[in-house]
CSV table of C-alpha atoms and ligand atoms in Angstrom, one decimal:
chain,number,residue,atom,x,y,z
A,450,UNK,CA,0.1,0.1,0.0
A,451,UNK,CA,1.5,3.6,-0.7
A,452,UNK,CA,3.0,5.2,2.2
A,453,UNK,CA,0.8,8.5,2.4
A,454,UNK,CA,-2.3,6.5,2.2
A,455,UNK,CA,-1.2,4.2,5.0
A,456,UNK,CA,0.0,7.2,6.9
A,457,UNK,CA,-3.6,8.9,6.6
A,458,UNK,CA,-5.2,5.9,7.8
A,459,UNK,CA,-3.1,6.0,10.9
A,460,UNK,CA,-4.8,8.2,13.5
A,461,UNK,CA,-1.6,9.7,14.5
A,462,UNK,CA,-1.3,11.3,11.3
A,463,UNK,CA,-4.9,12.5,11.6
A,464,UNK,CA,-4.0,16.1,13.3
A,465,UNK,CA,-6.5,17.3,15.8
A,466,UNK,CA,-8.3,20.7,15.6
A,467,UNK,CA,-5.6,22.5,17.4
A,468,UNK,CA,-2.8,21.6,15.0
A,469,UNK,CA,-5.1,22.4,11.8
A,470,UNK,CA,-5.9,25.8,13.2
A,471,UNK,CA,-2.6,26.9,13.7
A,472,UNK,CA,-1.8,28.8,10.9
A,473,UNK,CA,1.8,28.5,9.8
A,474,UNK,CA,2.4,25.6,11.9
A,475,UNK,CA,5.1,23.0,10.9
A,476,UNK,CA,3.5,19.4,10.5
A,477,UNK,CA,5.7,16.7,11.0
A,478,UNK,CA,5.1,15.1,7.6
A,479,UNK,CA,6.2,18.2,5.6
A,480,UNK,CA,9.1,16.9,3.6
A,481,UNK,CA,12.1,18.8,4.4
A,482,UNK,CA,14.8,17.0,2.4
A,483,UNK,CA,14.3,18.5,-0.7
A,484,UNK,CA,16.8,21.2,-1.6
A,485,UNK,CA,15.6,24.5,-3.3
A,486,UNK,CA,12.7,27.1,-2.8
A,487,UNK,CA,9.5,25.5,-1.4
A,488,UNK,CA,7.4,27.2,-4.2
A,489,UNK,CA,7.4,30.3,-6.1
A,490,UNK,CA,6.1,33.6,-4.5
A,491,UNK,CA,3.4,33.9,-7.0
A,492,UNK,CA,2.0,30.2,-6.3
A,493,UNK,CA,2.6,30.8,-2.5
A,494,UNK,CA,0.2,33.6,-2.6
A,495,UNK,CA,-2.5,32.2,-4.7
A,496,UNK,CA,-2.3,28.9,-2.5
A,497,UNK,CA,-3.1,31.4,0.7
A,498,UNK,CA,-5.9,32.5,-1.3
A,499,UNK,CA,-7.2,28.9,-2.1
A,500,UNK,CA,-6.8,27.9,1.5
A,501,UNK,CA,-8.6,31.0,2.6
A,502,UNK,CA,-11.4,30.3,0.0
A,503,UNK,CA,-11.7,26.9,1.4
A,504,UNK,CA,-12.0,28.6,5.0
A,505,UNK,CA,-9.3,26.4,6.7
A,506,UNK,CA,-5.6,25.7,6.6
A,507,UNK,CA,-5.2,22.1,6.3
A,508,UNK,CA,-1.4,20.8,7.0
A,509,UNK,CA,-2.1,17.3,5.1
A,510,UNK,CA,-3.0,19.5,1.9
A,511,UNK,CA,0.1,21.6,2.4
A,512,UNK,CA,1.9,18.3,2.2
A,513,UNK,CA,0.1,17.3,-1.1
A,514,UNK,CA,1.1,20.8,-2.4
A,515,UNK,CA,4.7,20.1,-1.6
A,516,UNK,CA,4.7,16.8,-3.0
A,517,UNK,CA,7.1,15.6,-6.1
A,518,UNK,CA,4.1,15.8,-8.5
A,519,UNK,CA,3.2,19.4,-7.7
A,520,UNK,CA,6.9,20.3,-7.5
A,521,UNK,CA,7.6,19.0,-10.9
A,522,UNK,CA,4.5,20.7,-12.3
A,523,UNK,CA,6.1,23.9,-11.0
A,524,UNK,CA,9.6,23.0,-12.3
A,525,UNK,CA,11.0,22.8,-8.8
A,526,UNK,CA,13.7,20.0,-7.7
A,527,UNK,CA,12.1,16.5,-6.9
A,528,UNK,CA,13.1,13.5,-5.1
A,529,UNK,CA,12.1,11.5,-8.1
A,530,UNK,CA,10.4,11.8,-11.3
A,531,UNK,CA,6.7,11.7,-10.3
A,532,UNK,CA,4.3,9.3,-12.2
A,533,UNK,CA,0.6,8.4,-12.6
A,534,UNK,CA,-1.5,7.1,-15.4
A,535,UNK,CA,-4.5,8.7,-17.3
A,536,UNK,CA,-7.3,6.3,-16.9
A,537,UNK,CA,-5.5,4.3,-14.2
A,538,UNK,CA,-9.0,3.7,-12.4
A,539,UNK,CA,-11.1,1.4,-14.3
A,540,UNK,CA,-11.4,-1.7,-16.3
A,541,UNK,CA,-8.0,-3.0,-16.1
A,542,UNK,CA,-8.6,-3.5,-12.4
A,543,UNK,CA,-10.4,-6.5,-11.0
A,544,UNK,CA,-11.2,-4.7,-8.0
A,545,UNK,CA,-12.9,-1.8,-10.0
A,546,UNK,CA,-15.1,-4.3,-12.0
A,547,UNK,CA,-15.9,-5.8,-8.5
A,548,UNK,CA,-17.3,-2.5,-7.1
A,549,UNK,CA,-18.9,-1.5,-10.4
A,550,UNK,CA,-20.7,-4.6,-10.8
A,551,UNK,CA,-24.3,-3.6,-11.7
A,552,UNK,CA,-23.9,0.1,-11.2
A,553,UNK,CA,-24.1,2.1,-14.5
A,554,UNK,CA,-20.8,4.1,-15.2
A,555,UNK,CA,-22.4,7.8,-14.4
A,556,UNK,CA,-24.4,6.6,-11.7
A,557,UNK,CA,-21.2,5.5,-10.0
A,558,UNK,CA,-19.7,9.0,-10.7
A,559,UNK,CA,-22.5,10.6,-8.5
A,560,UNK,CA,-22.0,8.3,-5.5
A,561,UNK,CA,-19.1,9.7,-3.1
A,562,UNK,CA,-18.7,6.3,-1.4
A,563,UNK,CA,-17.9,4.7,-4.9
A,564,UNK,CA,-16.0,7.7,-6.1
A,565,UNK,CA,-13.6,7.5,-3.3
A,566,UNK,CA,-13.1,3.9,-3.2
A,567,UNK,CA,-12.4,3.7,-7.0
A,568,UNK,CA,-10.1,6.6,-6.9
A,569,UNK,CA,-8.1,5.1,-4.1
A,570,UNK,CA,-7.8,1.8,-5.9
A,571,UNK,CA,-4.9,2.5,-8.3
A,572,UNK,CA,-3.2,4.5,-5.5
A,573,UNK,CA,-3.1,1.4,-3.4
A,574,UNK,CA,-2.2,-0.9,-6.0
A,575,UNK,CA,0.5,1.1,-8.1
A,576,UNK,CA,2.1,3.4,-5.5
A,577,UNK,CA,1.8,6.5,-8.0
A,578,UNK,CA,2.5,9.8,-6.9
A,579,UNK,CA,-1.2,10.9,-7.5
A,580,UNK,CA,-4.9,9.9,-7.5
A,581,UNK,CA,-7.0,11.1,-10.4
A,582,UNK,CA,-10.8,12.0,-9.2
A,583,UNK,CA,-13.0,9.4,-10.5
A,584,UNK,CA,-15.4,10.8,-12.6
A,585,UNK,CA,-15.9,11.7,-16.4
A,586,UNK,CA,-15.8,14.5,-18.8
A,587,UNK,CA,-19.5,14.2,-19.1
A,588,UNK,CA,-20.4,14.2,-15.4
A,589,UNK,CA,-20.9,18.1,-15.2
A,590,UNK,CA,-23.6,17.9,-18.2
A,591,UNK,CA,-25.3,14.8,-16.5
A,592,UNK,CA,-25.2,17.0,-13.3
A,593,UNK,CA,-27.4,19.9,-14.7
A,594,UNK,CA,-29.8,17.1,-16.2
A,595,UNK,CA,-28.7,16.6,-19.7
A,596,UNK,CA,-29.6,13.2,-21.1
A,597,UNK,CA,-26.4,11.4,-21.3
A,598,UNK,CA,-25.3,7.8,-21.0
A,599,UNK,CA,-22.1,6.1,-21.1
A,600,UNK,CA,-22.6,3.2,-23.4
A,601,UNK,CA,-20.1,0.4,-22.4
A,602,UNK,CA,-17.3,-0.1,-25.2
A,603,UNK,CA,-18.9,2.8,-26.9
A,604,UNK,CA,-18.7,6.0,-24.7
A,605,UNK,CA,-20.7,9.2,-24.0
A,606,UNK,CA,-24.2,9.0,-26.2
A,607,UNK,CA,-26.5,12.1,-26.0
A,608,UNK,CA,-30.4,11.8,-26.3
A,609,UNK,CA,-30.7,15.4,-27.9
A,610,UNK,CA,-27.5,16.4,-29.9
A,611,UNK,CA,-26.8,20.1,-30.2
A,612,UNK,CA,-28.0,21.2,-33.8
A,613,UNK,CA,-29.5,24.3,-33.6
A,614,UNK,CA,-29.7,27.3,-30.9
A,615,UNK,CA,-32.8,25.8,-29.1
A,616,UNK,CA,-30.8,22.6,-28.3
A,617,UNK,CA,-28.4,24.9,-26.0
A,618,UNK,CA,-31.4,25.3,-23.5
A,619,UNK,CA,-30.5,21.9,-22.0
A,620,UNK,CA,-27.0,23.4,-20.9
A,621,UNK,CA,-28.4,25.7,-18.2
A,622,UNK,CA,-25.9,27.7,-15.7
A,623,UNK,CA,-24.7,25.5,-13.0
A,624,UNK,CA,-25.2,26.1,-9.3
A,625,UNK,CA,-22.0,24.6,-7.6
A,626,UNK,CA,-23.3,24.4,-4.3
A,627,UNK,CA,-26.4,22.4,-5.5
A,628,UNK,CA,-25.4,20.6,-8.6
A,629,UNK,CA,-21.7,19.6,-7.5
A,630,UNK,CA,-22.5,18.6,-3.5
A,631,UNK,CA,-21.5,15.0,-4.4
A,632,UNK,CA,-18.0,16.2,-5.9
A,633,UNK,CA,-17.2,18.3,-2.8
A,634,UNK,CA,-18.4,15.5,-0.8
A,635,UNK,CA,-16.4,13.0,-2.5
A,636,UNK,CA,-13.1,15.2,-2.9
A,637,UNK,CA,-13.3,16.1,0.8
A,638,UNK,CA,-13.4,12.3,1.8
A,639,UNK,CA,-10.5,11.7,-0.6
A,640,UNK,CA,-8.0,14.3,0.5
A,641,UNK,CA,-8.6,13.2,4.1
A,642,UNK,CA,-7.7,9.4,3.0
A,643,UNK,CA,-4.8,10.6,0.5
A,644,UNK,CA,-2.8,12.4,3.0
A,645,UNK,CA,0.3,13.7,1.2
A,646,UNK,CA,-0.6,12.2,-2.1
A,647,UNK,CA,-1.9,14.9,-4.2
A,648,UNK,CA,-5.3,14.6,-5.9
A,649,UNK,CA,-5.6,15.3,-9.7
A,650,UNK,CA,-8.9,17.0,-10.4
A,651,UNK,CA,-10.1,17.2,-14.0
A,652,UNK,CA,-12.5,18.4,-16.6
A,653,UNK,CA,-13.2,18.0,-20.2
A,654,UNK,CA,-12.0,20.9,-22.5
A,655,UNK,CA,-14.9,22.5,-24.5
A,656,UNK,CA,-14.0,21.2,-27.9
A,657,UNK,CA,-13.8,17.6,-26.8
A,658,UNK,CA,-17.1,18.0,-25.0
A,659,UNK,CA,-18.7,19.5,-27.7
A,660,UNK,CA,-17.6,16.9,-30.0
A,661,UNK,CA,-19.6,14.3,-28.3
A,662,UNK,CA,-22.6,16.7,-27.8
A,663,UNK,CA,-22.6,17.7,-31.6
A,664,UNK,CA,-22.2,14.2,-32.8
A,665,UNK,CA,-24.5,12.7,-30.4
A,666,UNK,CA,-21.9,10.1,-29.3
A,667,UNK,CA,-18.0,9.3,-30.4
A,668,UNK,CA,-17.1,9.9,-33.7
A,669,UNK,CA,-13.8,9.4,-35.8
A,670,UNK,CA,-13.5,12.5,-38.1
A,671,UNK,CA,-15.7,15.0,-36.0
A,672,UNK,CA,-17.6,16.0,-39.1
A,673,UNK,CA,-20.6,17.4,-37.8
A,674,UNK,CA,-18.3,19.2,-35.2
A,675,UNK,CA,-16.3,20.7,-37.9
A,676,UNK,CA,-19.3,21.5,-40.2
A,677,UNK,CA,-20.8,23.6,-37.2
A,678,UNK,CA,-17.4,25.2,-36.2
A,679,UNK,CA,-16.9,26.3,-39.9
A,680,UNK,CA,-20.7,26.7,-41.2
A,681,UNK,CA,-22.5,28.2,-37.9
A,682,UNK,CA,-19.4,29.5,-36.0
A,683,UNK,CA,-21.8,31.5,-33.7
A,684,UNK,CA,-23.7,28.7,-32.7
A,685,UNK,CA,-20.5,26.6,-32.1
A,686,UNK,CA,-19.2,29.5,-30.0
A,687,UNK,CA,-22.2,30.0,-28.0
A,688,UNK,CA,-22.1,26.1,-27.2
A,689,UNK,CA,-18.3,26.5,-26.5
A,690,UNK,CA,-18.8,29.2,-24.0
A,691,UNK,CA,-21.4,27.2,-22.1
A,692,UNK,CA,-19.3,24.3,-21.9
A,693,UNK,CA,-16.3,26.6,-20.7
A,694,UNK,CA,-18.2,27.8,-18.0
A,695,UNK,CA,-19.3,24.5,-17.0
A,696,UNK,CA,-15.8,22.7,-17.1
A,697,UNK,CA,-14.3,26.1,-15.1
A,698,UNK,CA,-17.0,25.4,-12.4
A,699,UNK,CA,-16.2,21.7,-12.4
A,700,UNK,CA,-12.5,22.2,-11.9
A,701,UNK,CA,-13.3,25.1,-9.4
A,702,UNK,CA,-15.3,23.0,-7.1
A,703,UNK,CA,-12.6,20.2,-7.2
A,704,UNK,CA,-9.7,22.5,-6.3
A,705,UNK,CA,-11.9,24.2,-3.5
A,706,UNK,CA,-12.6,20.8,-2.1
A,707,UNK,CA,-8.8,19.9,-2.0
A,708,UNK,CA,-7.2,18.9,-5.3
A,709,UNK,CA,-3.8,19.9,-5.6
A,710,UNK,CA,-3.5,19.8,-9.5
A,711,UNK,CA,-5.9,19.9,-12.4
A,712,UNK,CA,-5.8,18.4,-15.9
A,713,UNK,CA,-7.8,19.9,-18.7
A,714,UNK,CA,-8.5,17.0,-21.2
A,715,UNK,CA,-8.7,17.8,-24.9
A,716,UNK,CA,-8.3,14.6,-26.1
A,717,UNK,CA,-9.8,15.3,-29.6
A,718,UNK,CA,-7.9,18.7,-30.3
A,719,UNK,CA,-5.5,17.0,-32.2
A,720,UNK,CA,-8.0,16.5,-35.2
A,721,UNK,CA,-7.5,20.2,-35.7
A,722,UNK,CA,-5.2,22.2,-37.9
A,723,UNK,CA,-3.4,24.7,-35.7
A,724,UNK,CA,-5.2,27.9,-37.3
A,725,UNK,CA,-8.4,26.4,-36.7
A,726,UNK,CA,-7.4,25.3,-33.2
A,727,UNK,CA,-6.3,29.0,-32.3
A,728,UNK,CA,-9.3,30.7,-33.8
A,729,UNK,CA,-12.4,28.4,-32.7
A,730,UNK,CA,-11.0,26.5,-29.7
A,731,UNK,CA,-8.2,27.9,-27.9
A,732,UNK,CA,-9.9,31.0,-26.7
A,733,UNK,CA,-12.5,28.7,-24.9
A,734,UNK,CA,-10.0,26.5,-23.4
A,735,UNK,CA,-8.0,29.6,-22.3
A,736,UNK,CA,-11.2,30.6,-20.5
A,737,UNK,CA,-11.4,27.5,-18.5
A,738,UNK,CA,-7.8,27.5,-17.6
A,739,UNK,CA,-7.8,31.4,-16.6
A,740,UNK,CA,-10.9,30.9,-14.4
A,741,UNK,CA,-8.9,29.0,-12.1
A,742,UNK,CA,-5.7,30.6,-12.2
A,743,UNK,CA,-6.5,32.7,-9.1
A,744,UNK,CA,-6.5,29.1,-7.0
A,745,UNK,CA,-2.8,28.8,-7.7
A,746,UNK,CA,-2.8,25.0,-8.5
A,747,UNK,CA,-0.8,24.0,-11.4
A,748,UNK,CA,-3.0,23.2,-14.5
A,749,UNK,CA,-2.0,20.4,-17.1
A,750,UNK,CA,-3.4,20.8,-20.8
A,751,UNK,CA,-3.5,17.4,-22.4
A,752,UNK,CA,-4.5,16.4,-26.1
A,753,UNK,CA,-3.9,13.4,-28.3
A,754,UNK,CA,-2.1,14.0,-31.7
A,755,UNK,CA,-1.3,17.4,-30.7
A,756,UNK,CA,2.3,17.8,-32.1
A,757,UNK,CA,1.6,20.8,-34.1
A,758,UNK,CA,-0.5,22.4,-31.3
A,759,UNK,CA,1.8,22.1,-28.4
A,760,UNK,CA,2.8,25.9,-28.5
A,761,UNK,CA,-0.8,26.7,-28.6
A,762,UNK,CA,-2.0,24.5,-25.8
A,763,UNK,CA,0.8,25.9,-23.6
A,764,UNK,CA,-0.1,29.4,-24.2
A,765,UNK,CA,-3.9,28.8,-23.6
A,766,UNK,CA,-2.7,28.9,-19.7
A,767,UNK,CA,-0.9,25.8,-18.6
A,768,UNK,CA,1.7,25.0,-16.3
A,769,UNK,CA,2.2,21.5,-17.7
A,770,UNK,CA,1.6,20.2,-21.4
A,771,UNK,CA,0.7,16.8,-21.6
A,772,UNK,CA,2.4,15.0,-24.9
A,773,UNK,CA,1.2,12.0,-26.5
A,774,UNK,CA,4.1,9.4,-27.7
A,775,UNK,CA,4.2,10.9,-31.2
A,776,UNK,CA,6.8,13.7,-30.3
A,777,UNK,CA,9.6,13.0,-27.9
A,778,UNK,CA,9.5,15.0,-24.7
A,779,UNK,CA,12.7,17.0,-25.4
A,780,UNK,CA,11.7,17.9,-28.8
A,781,UNK,CA,8.0,18.8,-27.3
A,782,UNK,CA,9.8,21.0,-24.7
A,783,UNK,CA,11.9,22.7,-27.4
A,784,UNK,CA,8.6,23.5,-29.1
A,785,UNK,CA,6.9,25.1,-26.0
A,786,UNK,CA,9.8,26.9,-24.4
A,787,UNK,CA,11.5,26.8,-20.7
A,788,UNK,CA,8.4,28.2,-19.1
A,789,UNK,CA,6.5,24.9,-18.9
A,790,UNK,CA,6.8,21.1,-17.7
A,791,UNK,CA,6.0,18.3,-19.8
A,792,UNK,CA,3.9,15.2,-18.9
A,793,UNK,CA,4.1,11.9,-20.8
A,794,UNK,CA,4.6,10.0,-22.8
A,795,UNK,CA,5.3,6.2,-23.2
A,796,UNK,CA,3.1,4.6,-26.0
A,797,UNK,CA,0.4,2.8,-24.4
A,798,UNK,CA,0.8,-0.1,-26.8
A,799,UNK,CA,4.4,-0.4,-25.5
A,800,UNK,CA,3.0,-2.1,-22.4
A,801,UNK,CA,2.1,-5.2,-24.7
A,802,UNK,CA,5.7,-5.7,-25.7
A,803,UNK,CA,8.2,-7.9,-23.7
A,804,UNK,CA,9.5,-6.5,-20.3
A,805,UNK,CA,12.9,-5.7,-21.6
A,806,UNK,CA,11.5,-3.6,-24.5
A,807,UNK,CA,9.1,-1.6,-21.8
A,808,UNK,CA,12.0,-1.0,-19.6
A,809,UNK,CA,14.3,0.3,-22.3
A,810,UNK,CA,11.3,2.5,-23.4
A,811,UNK,CA,10.5,3.8,-19.9
A,812,UNK,CA,14.4,4.9,-19.6
A,813,UNK,CA,14.1,6.8,-22.8
A,814,UNK,CA,11.2,8.6,-21.6
A,815,UNK,CA,12.9,9.6,-18.6
A,816,UNK,CA,16.0,10.8,-20.4
A,817,UNK,CA,14.2,12.8,-22.9
A,818,UNK,CA,11.9,14.1,-20.0
A,819,UNK,CA,15.1,14.9,-17.8
A,820,UNK,CA,15.9,17.7,-20.3
A,821,UNK,CA,12.7,19.5,-19.8
A,822,UNK,CA,12.4,22.2,-16.9
A,823,UNK,CA,10.1,19.6,-15.1
A,824,UNK,CA,8.6,16.0,-16.2
A,825,UNK,CA,5.7,14.2,-15.0
A,826,UNK,CA,6.0,10.6,-16.3
A,827,UNK,CA,2.7,9.0,-17.9
A,828,UNK,CA,1.6,7.1,-20.7
A,829,UNK,CA,0.8,9.1,-24.0
A,830,UNK,CA,-2.9,8.4,-23.5
A,831,UNK,CA,-4.6,6.2,-21.1
A,832,UNK,CA,-4.4,2.8,-19.8
A,833,UNK,CA,-6.7,0.5,-21.8
A,834,UNK,CA,-8.8,-2.3,-20.4
A,835,UNK,CA,-6.4,-5.2,-21.3
A,836,UNK,CA,-3.2,-3.6,-19.9
A,837,UNK,CA,-1.6,-5.9,-17.2
A,838,UNK,CA,-1.9,-4.2,-13.8
A,839,UNK,CA,1.3,-6.1,-12.5
A,840,UNK,CA,3.3,-4.3,-15.4
A,841,UNK,CA,2.0,-1.0,-14.6
A,842,UNK,CA,3.2,-1.4,-11.1
A,843,UNK,CA,6.6,-2.5,-12.5
A,844,UNK,CA,6.7,0.7,-14.5
A,845,UNK,CA,6.1,2.9,-11.4
A,846,UNK,CA,8.9,1.1,-9.5
A,847,UNK,CA,11.5,1.5,-12.4
A,848,UNK,CA,10.4,5.3,-13.0
A,849,UNK,CA,11.1,5.9,-9.3
A,850,UNK,CA,14.3,3.8,-9.1
A,851,UNK,CA,15.9,4.9,-12.6
A,852,UNK,CA,14.9,8.6,-11.7
A,853,UNK,CA,16.1,8.8,-7.7
A,854,UNK,CA,18.0,11.9,-7.4
B,142,CP3,O1,-8.3,8.5,-15.4
B,142,CP3,C1,-8.8,7.8,-14.6
B,142,CP3,O2,-8.8,6.9,-14.1
B,142,CP3,C2,-10.2,8.7,-14.0
B,142,CP3,C3,-11.4,8.8,-14.6
B,142,CP3,C4,-11.6,9.2,-16.1
B,142,CP3,C5,-12.7,8.5,-16.7
B,142,CP3,N1,-12.9,9.3,-18.0
B,142,CP3,C6,-13.5,7.3,-16.3
B,142,CP3,C7,-14.1,6.3,-17.2
B,142,CP3,C8,-11.2,10.3,-16.9
B,142,CP3,C9,-10.1,11.0,-16.5
B,142,CP3,C10,-12.1,10.3,-18.1
B,142,CP3,C11,-11.9,11.3,-19.0
B,142,CP3,C12,-12.5,11.0,-20.2
B,142,CP3,N2,-13.6,10.7,-20.6
B,142,CP3,C13,-11.9,11.4,-21.6
B,142,CP3,C14,-10.5,12.3,-21.6
B,142,CP3,C15,-9.5,11.0,-21.4
B,142,CP3,C16,-9.2,10.4,-22.6
B,142,CP3,O3,-9.2,9.1,-22.3
B,142,CP3,O4,-9.0,10.9,-23.4
B,142,CP3,C17,-12.8,11.2,-22.4
B,142,CP3,C18,-12.7,11.4,-24.0
B,142,CP3,C19,-14.1,10.6,-21.8
B,142,CP3,C20,-15.2,10.0,-22.5
B,142,CP3,C21,-15.4,8.5,-22.2
B,142,CP3,N3,-15.9,8.1,-21.1
B,142,CP3,C22,-15.0,7.4,-23.1
B,142,CP3,C23,-14.3,7.6,-24.5
B,142,CP3,C24,-15.1,6.3,-22.4
B,142,CP3,C25,-15.0,4.7,-22.8
B,142,CP3,C26,-16.1,3.9,-23.2
B,142,CP3,C27,-15.8,2.6,-23.4
B,142,CP3,O5,-16.4,1.9,-22.7
B,142,CP3,O6,-14.8,2.4,-24.1
B,142,CP3,C28,-15.9,6.6,-21.3
B,142,CP3,C29,-16.2,5.8,-20.2
B,142,CP3,C30,-15.4,5.7,-18.9
B,142,CP3,N4,-14.8,6.8,-18.3
B,142,CP3,C31,-14.8,4.4,-18.3
B,142,CP3,C32,-14.2,5.1,-17.1
B,142,CP3,C33,-13.5,4.1,-16.2
B,142,CP3,C34,-15.3,3.1,-18.7
B,142,CP3,C35,-16.5,3.1,-18.4
B,142,CP3,C36,-16.9,1.6,-17.6
B,142,CP3,O7,-15.9,1.3,-16.5
B,142,CP3,O8,-18.0,0.9,-17.7
């Protein structure tokens, strides 16, 4: 079991109210062996704002805010390269299949007990450096009553796809206190359980969510989406704007409840040419990322097939740019410049090759990542259902061992 999860389950680590209420106190679990500044001034100021917004100063959260994952995202020195996997919770794990049996995917996302358990499963099994909140990019739409279902082996399917302005009425403004109370509850439980292990909150970028809403379901070429973007740009922009507000609210509620990092998933942005991305999509993603800038947690911006978009995705307001396996991390870093950390980028399919191949490729990714100002190890896209959990655990061990400073 992962140290910090064990630690937080230990009553001794559960600091009493007097310790928790001592601003500026020095909790024993704060790592001290890392040289260099604890955090940049700007981030420190913003973090104070986040703590104030939440109304408490929580030493466990402070430890997560000083974890290797957060430090790498801020381009600060780390003890080892932090590692987690996109889609690490889910069908690759037998314990997930067990708790999900008979519960539809989106129903499970609305139940804080299940969300907490499923989020912790990969942390216990893999000893990764972060947890990712178990949810889905379409959960905010579900929370405001949009008719959506996740069909097994298909993906999100919408009953009323967006085709004209009247279809936008289903995307009403969100009341975070009312509509997202299940998120606040689950994140609160989770940060208590996770202790010094940071929780990554996430949301879907407007384009990726819009593509499901416009197509009605998953799509290979995003033809209806592009037809609206180019043929009815005002309708497309109005939809993107509503989705940006919704995603911003989703990220915000997760951070305010205790998430230490957020990731904006624009999985399908790579379908766009840079000029179309810049004109029709980037301003809306920038709105989402700007909407949480005051909270001071690092923002990861990820997409697939985005080699040509990397500088734009960085400039949209990221601290870390997620890179798929098509561009080596040192080249990705060269494209976006020294002001950003990178995340990635082992080809997920490599996980099905013999172990010596995996090992060589992991070392290659670490070597290329070491030439960027900050590196978070991940796959170039998500864990797939047939991946062997034991091999993922071995990759985590190797990353920690090979990158120990
Ligand atoms: O990463 C994690 O472990 C956290 C949970 C998470 C899920 N979806 C759970 C999930 C995250 C971060 C997502 C994001 C998401 N959802 C994205 C962006 C990430 C990416 O992979 O590019 C996208 C495009 C979606 C939409 C979506 N939801 C798809 C394409 C699917 C797969 C459908 C299928 O069955 O093949 C889903 C369903 C989904 N989301 C599952 C999980 C664990 C599987 C559903 C199940 O277990 O029944």
